[in-house]
XYZ file of C-alpha atoms in Angstrom:
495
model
C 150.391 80.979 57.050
C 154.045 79.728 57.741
C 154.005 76.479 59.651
C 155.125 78.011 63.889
C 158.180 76.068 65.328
C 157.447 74.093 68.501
C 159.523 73.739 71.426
C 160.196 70.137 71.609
C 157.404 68.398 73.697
C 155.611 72.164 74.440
C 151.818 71.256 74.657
C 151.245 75.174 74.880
C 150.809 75.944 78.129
C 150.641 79.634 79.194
C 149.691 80.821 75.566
C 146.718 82.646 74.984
C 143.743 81.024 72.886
C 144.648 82.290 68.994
C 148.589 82.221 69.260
C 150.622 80.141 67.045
C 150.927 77.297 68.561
C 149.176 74.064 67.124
C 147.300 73.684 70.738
C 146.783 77.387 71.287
C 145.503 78.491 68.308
C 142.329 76.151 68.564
C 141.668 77.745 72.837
C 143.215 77.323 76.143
C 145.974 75.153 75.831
C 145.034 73.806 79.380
C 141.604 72.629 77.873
C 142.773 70.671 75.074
C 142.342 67.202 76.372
C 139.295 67.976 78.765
C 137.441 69.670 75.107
C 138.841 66.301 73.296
C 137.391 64.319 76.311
C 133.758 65.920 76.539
C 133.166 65.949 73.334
C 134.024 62.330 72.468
C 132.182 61.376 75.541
C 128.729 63.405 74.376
C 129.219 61.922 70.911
C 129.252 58.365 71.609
C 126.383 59.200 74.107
C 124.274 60.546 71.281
C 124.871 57.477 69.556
C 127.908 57.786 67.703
C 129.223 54.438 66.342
C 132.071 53.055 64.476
C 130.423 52.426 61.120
C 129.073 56.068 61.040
C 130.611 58.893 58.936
C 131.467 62.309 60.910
C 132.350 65.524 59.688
C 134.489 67.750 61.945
C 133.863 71.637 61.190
C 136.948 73.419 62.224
C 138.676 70.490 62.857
C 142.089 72.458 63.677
C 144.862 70.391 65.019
C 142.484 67.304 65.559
C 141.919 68.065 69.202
C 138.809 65.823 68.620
C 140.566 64.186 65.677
C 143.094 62.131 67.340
C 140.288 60.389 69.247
C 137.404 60.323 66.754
C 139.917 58.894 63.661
C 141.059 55.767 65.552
C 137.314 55.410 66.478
C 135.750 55.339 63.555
C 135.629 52.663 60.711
C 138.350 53.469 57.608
C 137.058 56.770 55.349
C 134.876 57.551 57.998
C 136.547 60.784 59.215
C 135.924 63.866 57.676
C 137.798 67.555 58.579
C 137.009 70.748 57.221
C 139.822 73.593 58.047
C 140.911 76.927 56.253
C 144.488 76.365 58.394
C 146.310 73.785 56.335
C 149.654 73.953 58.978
C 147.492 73.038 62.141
C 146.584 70.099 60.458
C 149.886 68.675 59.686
C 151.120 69.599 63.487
C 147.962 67.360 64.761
C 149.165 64.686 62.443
C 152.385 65.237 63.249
C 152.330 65.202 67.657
C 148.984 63.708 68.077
C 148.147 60.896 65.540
C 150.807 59.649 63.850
C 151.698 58.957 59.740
C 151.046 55.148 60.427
C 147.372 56.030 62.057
C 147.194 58.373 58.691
C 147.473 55.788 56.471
C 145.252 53.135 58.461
C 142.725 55.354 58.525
C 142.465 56.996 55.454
C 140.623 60.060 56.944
C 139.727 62.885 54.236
C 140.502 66.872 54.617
C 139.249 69.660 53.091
C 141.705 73.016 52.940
C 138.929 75.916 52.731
C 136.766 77.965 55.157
C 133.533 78.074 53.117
C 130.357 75.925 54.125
C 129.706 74.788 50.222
C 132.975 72.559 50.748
C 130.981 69.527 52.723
C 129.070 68.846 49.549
C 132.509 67.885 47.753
C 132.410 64.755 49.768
C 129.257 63.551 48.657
C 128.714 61.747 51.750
C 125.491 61.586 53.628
C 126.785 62.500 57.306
C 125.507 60.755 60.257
C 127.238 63.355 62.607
C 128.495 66.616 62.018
C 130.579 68.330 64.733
C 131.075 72.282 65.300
C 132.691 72.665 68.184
C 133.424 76.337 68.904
C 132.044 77.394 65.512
C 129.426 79.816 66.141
C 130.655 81.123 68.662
C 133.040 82.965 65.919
C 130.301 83.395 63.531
C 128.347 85.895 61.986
C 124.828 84.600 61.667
C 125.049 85.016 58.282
C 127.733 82.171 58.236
C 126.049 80.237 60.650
C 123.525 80.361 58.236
C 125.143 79.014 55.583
C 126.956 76.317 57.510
C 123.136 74.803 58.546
C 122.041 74.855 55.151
C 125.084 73.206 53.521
C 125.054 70.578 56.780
C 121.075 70.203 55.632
C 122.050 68.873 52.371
C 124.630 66.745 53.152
C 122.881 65.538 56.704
C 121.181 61.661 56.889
C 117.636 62.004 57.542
C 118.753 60.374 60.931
C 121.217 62.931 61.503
C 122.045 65.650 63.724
C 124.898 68.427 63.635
C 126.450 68.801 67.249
C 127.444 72.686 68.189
C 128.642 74.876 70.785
C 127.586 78.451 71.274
C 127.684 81.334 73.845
C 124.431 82.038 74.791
C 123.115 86.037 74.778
C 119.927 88.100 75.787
C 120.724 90.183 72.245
C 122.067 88.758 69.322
C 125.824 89.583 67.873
C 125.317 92.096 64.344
C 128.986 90.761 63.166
C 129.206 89.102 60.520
C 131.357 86.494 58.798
C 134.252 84.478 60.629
C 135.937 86.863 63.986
C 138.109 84.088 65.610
C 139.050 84.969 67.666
C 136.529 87.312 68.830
C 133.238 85.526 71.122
C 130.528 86.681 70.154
C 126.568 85.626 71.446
C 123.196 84.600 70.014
C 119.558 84.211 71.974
C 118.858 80.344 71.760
C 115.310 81.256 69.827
C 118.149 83.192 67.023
C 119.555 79.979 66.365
C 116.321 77.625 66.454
C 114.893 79.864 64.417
C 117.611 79.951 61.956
C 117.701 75.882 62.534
C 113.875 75.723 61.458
C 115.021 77.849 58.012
C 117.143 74.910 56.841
C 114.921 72.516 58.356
C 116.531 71.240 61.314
C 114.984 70.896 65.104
C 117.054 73.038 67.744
C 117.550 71.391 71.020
C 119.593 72.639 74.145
C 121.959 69.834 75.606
C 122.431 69.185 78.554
C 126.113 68.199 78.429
C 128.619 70.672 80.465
C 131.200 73.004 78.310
C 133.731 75.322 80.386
C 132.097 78.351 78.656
C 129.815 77.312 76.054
C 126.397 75.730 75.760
C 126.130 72.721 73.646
C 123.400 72.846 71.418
C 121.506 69.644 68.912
C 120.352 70.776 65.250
C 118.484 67.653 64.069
C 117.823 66.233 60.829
C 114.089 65.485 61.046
C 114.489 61.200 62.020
C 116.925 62.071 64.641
C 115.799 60.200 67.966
C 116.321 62.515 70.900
C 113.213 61.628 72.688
C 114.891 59.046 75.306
C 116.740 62.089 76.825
C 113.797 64.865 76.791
C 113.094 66.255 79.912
C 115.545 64.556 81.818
C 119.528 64.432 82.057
C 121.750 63.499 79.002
C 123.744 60.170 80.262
C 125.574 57.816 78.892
C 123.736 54.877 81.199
C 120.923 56.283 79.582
C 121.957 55.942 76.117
C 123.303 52.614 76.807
C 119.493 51.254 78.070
C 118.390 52.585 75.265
C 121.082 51.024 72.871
C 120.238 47.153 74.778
C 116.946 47.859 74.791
C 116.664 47.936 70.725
C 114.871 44.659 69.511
C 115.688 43.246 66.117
C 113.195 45.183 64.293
C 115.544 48.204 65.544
C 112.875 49.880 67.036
C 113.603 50.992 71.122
C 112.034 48.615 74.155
C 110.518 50.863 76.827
C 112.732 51.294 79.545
C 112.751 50.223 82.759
C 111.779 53.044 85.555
C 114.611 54.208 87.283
C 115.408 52.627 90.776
C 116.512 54.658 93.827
C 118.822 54.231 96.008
C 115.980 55.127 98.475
C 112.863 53.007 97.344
C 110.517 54.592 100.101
C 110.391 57.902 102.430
C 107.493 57.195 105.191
C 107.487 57.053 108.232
C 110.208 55.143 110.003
C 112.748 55.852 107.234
C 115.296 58.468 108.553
C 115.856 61.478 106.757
C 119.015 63.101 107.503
C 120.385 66.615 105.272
C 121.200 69.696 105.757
C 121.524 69.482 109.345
C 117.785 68.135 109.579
C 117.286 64.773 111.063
C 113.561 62.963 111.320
C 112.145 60.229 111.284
C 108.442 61.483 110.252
C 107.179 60.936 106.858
C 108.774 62.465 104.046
C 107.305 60.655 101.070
C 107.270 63.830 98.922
C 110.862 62.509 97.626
C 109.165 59.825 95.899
C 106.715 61.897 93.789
C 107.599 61.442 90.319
C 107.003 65.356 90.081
C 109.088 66.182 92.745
C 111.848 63.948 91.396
C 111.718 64.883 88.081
C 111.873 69.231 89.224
C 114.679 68.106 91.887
C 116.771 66.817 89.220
C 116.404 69.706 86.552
C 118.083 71.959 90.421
C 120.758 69.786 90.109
C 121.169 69.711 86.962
C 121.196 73.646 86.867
C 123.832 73.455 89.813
C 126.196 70.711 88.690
C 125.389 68.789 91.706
C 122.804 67.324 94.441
C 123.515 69.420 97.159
C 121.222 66.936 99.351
C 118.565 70.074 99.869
C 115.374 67.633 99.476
C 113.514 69.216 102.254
C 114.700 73.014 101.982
C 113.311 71.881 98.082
C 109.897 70.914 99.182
C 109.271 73.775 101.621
C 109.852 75.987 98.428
C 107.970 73.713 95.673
C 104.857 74.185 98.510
C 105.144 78.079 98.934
C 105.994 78.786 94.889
C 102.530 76.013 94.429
C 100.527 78.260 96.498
C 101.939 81.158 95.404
C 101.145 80.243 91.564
C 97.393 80.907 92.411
C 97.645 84.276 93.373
C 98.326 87.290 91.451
C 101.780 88.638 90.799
C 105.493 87.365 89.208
C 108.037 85.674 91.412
C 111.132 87.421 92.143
C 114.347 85.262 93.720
C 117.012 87.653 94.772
C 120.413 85.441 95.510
C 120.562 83.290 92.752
C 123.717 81.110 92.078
C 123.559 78.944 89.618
C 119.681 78.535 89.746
C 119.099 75.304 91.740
C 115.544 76.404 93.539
C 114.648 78.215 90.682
C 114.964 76.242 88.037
C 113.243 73.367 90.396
C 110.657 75.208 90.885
C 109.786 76.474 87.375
C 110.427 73.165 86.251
C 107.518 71.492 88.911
C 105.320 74.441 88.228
C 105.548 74.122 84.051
C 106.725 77.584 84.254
C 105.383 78.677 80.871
C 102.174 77.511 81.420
C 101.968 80.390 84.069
C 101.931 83.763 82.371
C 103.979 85.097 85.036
C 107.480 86.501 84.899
C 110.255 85.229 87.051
C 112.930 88.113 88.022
C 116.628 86.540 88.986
C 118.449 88.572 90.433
C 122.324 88.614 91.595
C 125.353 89.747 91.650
C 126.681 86.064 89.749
C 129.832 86.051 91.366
C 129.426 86.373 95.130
C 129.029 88.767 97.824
C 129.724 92.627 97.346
C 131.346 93.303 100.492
C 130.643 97.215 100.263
C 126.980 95.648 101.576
C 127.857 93.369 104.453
C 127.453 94.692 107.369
C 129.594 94.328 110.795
C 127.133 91.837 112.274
C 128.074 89.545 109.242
C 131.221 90.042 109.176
C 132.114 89.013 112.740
C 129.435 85.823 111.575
C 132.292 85.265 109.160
C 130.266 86.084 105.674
C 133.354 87.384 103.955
C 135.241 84.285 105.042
C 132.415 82.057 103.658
C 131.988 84.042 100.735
C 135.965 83.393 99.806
C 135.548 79.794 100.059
C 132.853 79.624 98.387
C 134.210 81.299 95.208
C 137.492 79.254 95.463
C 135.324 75.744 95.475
C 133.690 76.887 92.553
C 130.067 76.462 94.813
C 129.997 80.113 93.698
C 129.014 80.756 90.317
C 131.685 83.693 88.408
C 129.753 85.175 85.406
C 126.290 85.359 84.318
C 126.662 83.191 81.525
C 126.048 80.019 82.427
C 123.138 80.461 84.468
C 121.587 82.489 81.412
C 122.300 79.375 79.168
C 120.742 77.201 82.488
C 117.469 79.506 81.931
C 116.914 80.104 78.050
C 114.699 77.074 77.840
C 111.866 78.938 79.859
C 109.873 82.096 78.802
C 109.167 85.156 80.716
C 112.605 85.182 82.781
C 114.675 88.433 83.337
C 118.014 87.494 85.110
C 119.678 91.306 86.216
C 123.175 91.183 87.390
C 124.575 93.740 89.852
C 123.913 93.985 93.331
C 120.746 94.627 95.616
C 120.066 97.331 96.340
C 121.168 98.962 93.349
C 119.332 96.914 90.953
C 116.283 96.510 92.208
C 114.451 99.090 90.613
C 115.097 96.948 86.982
C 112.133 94.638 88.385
C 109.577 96.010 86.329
C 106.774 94.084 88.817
C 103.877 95.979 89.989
C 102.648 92.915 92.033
C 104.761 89.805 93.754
C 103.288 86.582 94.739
C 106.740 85.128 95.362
C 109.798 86.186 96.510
C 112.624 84.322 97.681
C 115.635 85.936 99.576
C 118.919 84.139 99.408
C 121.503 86.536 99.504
C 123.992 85.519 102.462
C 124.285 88.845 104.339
C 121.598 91.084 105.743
C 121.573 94.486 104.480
C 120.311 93.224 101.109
C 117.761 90.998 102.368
C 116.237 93.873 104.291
C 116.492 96.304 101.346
C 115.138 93.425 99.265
C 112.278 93.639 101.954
C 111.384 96.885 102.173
C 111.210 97.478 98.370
C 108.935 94.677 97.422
C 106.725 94.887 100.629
C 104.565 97.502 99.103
C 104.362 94.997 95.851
C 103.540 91.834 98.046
C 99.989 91.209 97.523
C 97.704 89.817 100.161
C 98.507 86.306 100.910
C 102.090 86.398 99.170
C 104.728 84.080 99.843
C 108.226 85.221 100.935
C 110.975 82.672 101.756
C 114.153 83.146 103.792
C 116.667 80.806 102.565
C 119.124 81.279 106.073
C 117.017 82.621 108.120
C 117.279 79.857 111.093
C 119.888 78.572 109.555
C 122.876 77.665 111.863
C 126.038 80.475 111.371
C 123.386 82.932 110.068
C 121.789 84.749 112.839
C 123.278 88.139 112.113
C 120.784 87.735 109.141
C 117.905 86.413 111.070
C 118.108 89.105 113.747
C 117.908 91.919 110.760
C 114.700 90.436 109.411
C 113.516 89.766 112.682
C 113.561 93.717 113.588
C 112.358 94.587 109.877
C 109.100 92.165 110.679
C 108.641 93.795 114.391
C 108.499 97.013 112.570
C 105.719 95.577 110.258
C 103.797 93.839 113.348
C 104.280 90.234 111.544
C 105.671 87.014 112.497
C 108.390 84.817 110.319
C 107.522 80.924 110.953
C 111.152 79.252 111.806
C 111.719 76.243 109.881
C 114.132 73.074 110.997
C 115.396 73.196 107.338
C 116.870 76.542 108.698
C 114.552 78.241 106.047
C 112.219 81.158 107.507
C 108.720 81.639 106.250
C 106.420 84.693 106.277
C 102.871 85.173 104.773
C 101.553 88.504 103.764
C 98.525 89.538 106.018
C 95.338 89.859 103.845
C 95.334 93.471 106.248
C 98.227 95.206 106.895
C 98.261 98.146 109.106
């Protein structure tokens, strides 16, 4: 391919991801430092060091290059790319001839996975970033094995993919076409070339970073809890001289204790009772995986608690759990997280729209309450999750989960549940909370647990007013909660 011409200083801006443009061709212009960025970042996290030798798959115009060649020790940089010209533009307006020769970093021209074994190196890292998600699994199969072979038995290939409920049937190289794979495709296909598939838990603007490691790679100081670089730094100190790791210190909280005296004060709830739930280990632990899940602590202890207690009780009864208003997954994934969700044998049904209110269901009474307003904002911040992708990639780590996109009531007959324990309505306007209602009431079984998110919630009470006729109706009573949360209880007899 001829070599594009470059406006002067153009960094790409505007261009679509594939043009010919050394920064566009390799994705959104606009992303180019904040991929470079990340990636370095999770890298050096997982324990990337200067001495160690890297392979970059795909390594384009050096987007990671021109941070990761400076980095590393002299011959330590290796790039594999079909695209001969984007490599001379990255060396050209990002690193420099002197850097080049400093260096000494070694390319290979070709697009097939057989290449790596040219350099007869034993990798510590490799990197694909926004490999698979342009691969056939046939290729991606071939890439792992070839990595295999030429992987340190304390090494680990680092990879982005889009996560899918079905996998893609293309095969070989579609950049650039997306394409998706269920996370159990790929550990599957990790375990055939002897590698251990691990989810990350590292942010990506649209992809899921995923760990295929060699069999000695340590990634038990980040299991089961968040991927930080303060934690990979305790665990780097903590080494003694026989190189094996010191156990590290517990946490310490801001907060050290919750009883009585201490003031709580979220969410427009302010006590001074007891609320030493927030220093369960358990509790912590399942709040963290919600935030996690969101992107943020939202500061919903309490509202957390109230539904950790109903989904505990709920657990021993029969029937799945059903959560209509989703987001990004924060109570959810809490929940299934302090419950050990697969332990269960029940199935969890998600459902929402993923990308806010459908107005054609909000009724007068919310708008004058201003839901369409709040529903605006709340996609603008970005509070609102915009695609289902995401928050499928937030899930895949638990089994029996069906998330359905679309909007209540429309897609409520996908939940294929004959009997509900749980069912927790979060869903910001009333019509589909009372549809949401009135379909599963018949499914509730005696005892079941159904949570109102904003039902005494303050700026809500076109909502609460809605459920509170639906429950007259019914000849039940909703317990009002100072988290703003409502709470009813299926009666064991219902006339």
């Amino acid at each position: 391919m001829e070599r594009p011409l470059d406006n002067g200083e153009s960094l790409g801006a505007g261009l679509k991801p594939g043009d010919a443009h050394y920064r566009a061709y390799v994705g959104p212009p606009e992303d180019y430092d904040l991929i470079a960025a990340m990636t370095f970042n999770l890298l050096t996290t997982l324990g990337l060091r200067q001495h160690h030798s890297l392979l970059d798959i795909g390594c384009g115009s050096l987007r990671i290059g021109r941070l990761l060649i400076p980095y590393l020790n002299r011959g330590k940089y290796f790039g594999v790319e079909p695209n001969k010209w984007l490599v001379e533009e990255g060396i050209k307006r990002e690193l420099g001839e002197a850097l080049l020769k400093i260096k000494d970093p070694t390319f290979f021209f070709s697009d097939s996975p057989e290449t790596i074994t040219q350099a007869k190196v034993s990798f510590d890292f490799v990197l694909a970033q926004s490999i698979f998600s342009h691969c056939g699994l046939d290729l991606i199969k071939n890439w792992l094995s070839a990595i295999s072979r030429s992987l340190a038995e304390h090494g680990a290939l680092v990879a982005t993919f889009l996560p899918g409920e079905e996998d893609s049937q293309t095969k070989g190289w579609v950049y650039p076409e997306c394409v998706s794979y269920r996370p159990a495709t790929l550990r599957d296909a990790a375990a055939g070339a002897g590698l251990r598939f691990e989810l990350l838990d590292w942010k990506h603007p649209r992809q899921t970073w995923a760990l295929f490691a060699a069999p000695k790679f340590d990634s038990g100081w980040f299991k089961n809890k968040p991927l930080t670089w303060n934690a990979g730094l305790e665990r780097t100190l903590g080494k003694n001289k026989g190189g094996s790791v010191a156990p590290a210190p517990p946490a310490v909280s801001a907060d050290l204790w919750h009883g009585e005296g201490h003031i709580y004060d979220q969410g427009g709830l302010r006590s001074i009772h007891n609320h030493e739930f927030m220093d369960d280990p358990a509790f912590r632990k399942a709040y963290a995986r919600g935030v996690r899940a969101a992107g943020d602590d939202y500061q919903w202890h309490w509202r957390v608690h109230v539904g950790f207690w109903a989904a505990a009780c709920a657990a021993r009864l029969e029937g799945d759990f059903v959560e209509c208003g989703v987001n990004r997954g924060f109570l959810s994934s809490a929940i299934m997280d302090y419950l050990d969700w697969d332990s269960l044998g029940k199935h969890f049904y998600l459902l929402d729209t993923f990308r806010g209110l459908d107005e054609r269901f909000v009724s007068p009474a919310d708008k004058v309450s201003g839901a369409v307003e709040k529903n605006t904002k709340s996609l603008a911040s970005g509070f609102y999750v915009q695609g289902i992708e995401e928050v499928r990639a937030n899930f895949s780590q638990w089994k029996n989960v069906s998330l359905i996109e679309g909007s209540i009531p429309e897609t409520l007959p996908q939940v294929r549940a004959k009997k509900v324990g749980y069912l927790h309505l979060d869903m910001n306007c009333s019509p589909p909370e009372v549809a949401a209602l009135q379909f599963f009431w018949e499914r509730l079984v005696p005892g079941a647990f159904v949570l109102l998110d904003d039902y005494a919630y303050y700026g809500y009470l076109s909502q609460k007013i809605a459920i509170d006729r639906f429950a007259q109706e019914k000849g039940i009573k909703i317990l009002s909660l100072p988290t703003g949360q409502g709470l009813l209880v299926k009666p064991l007899e219902v006339g």
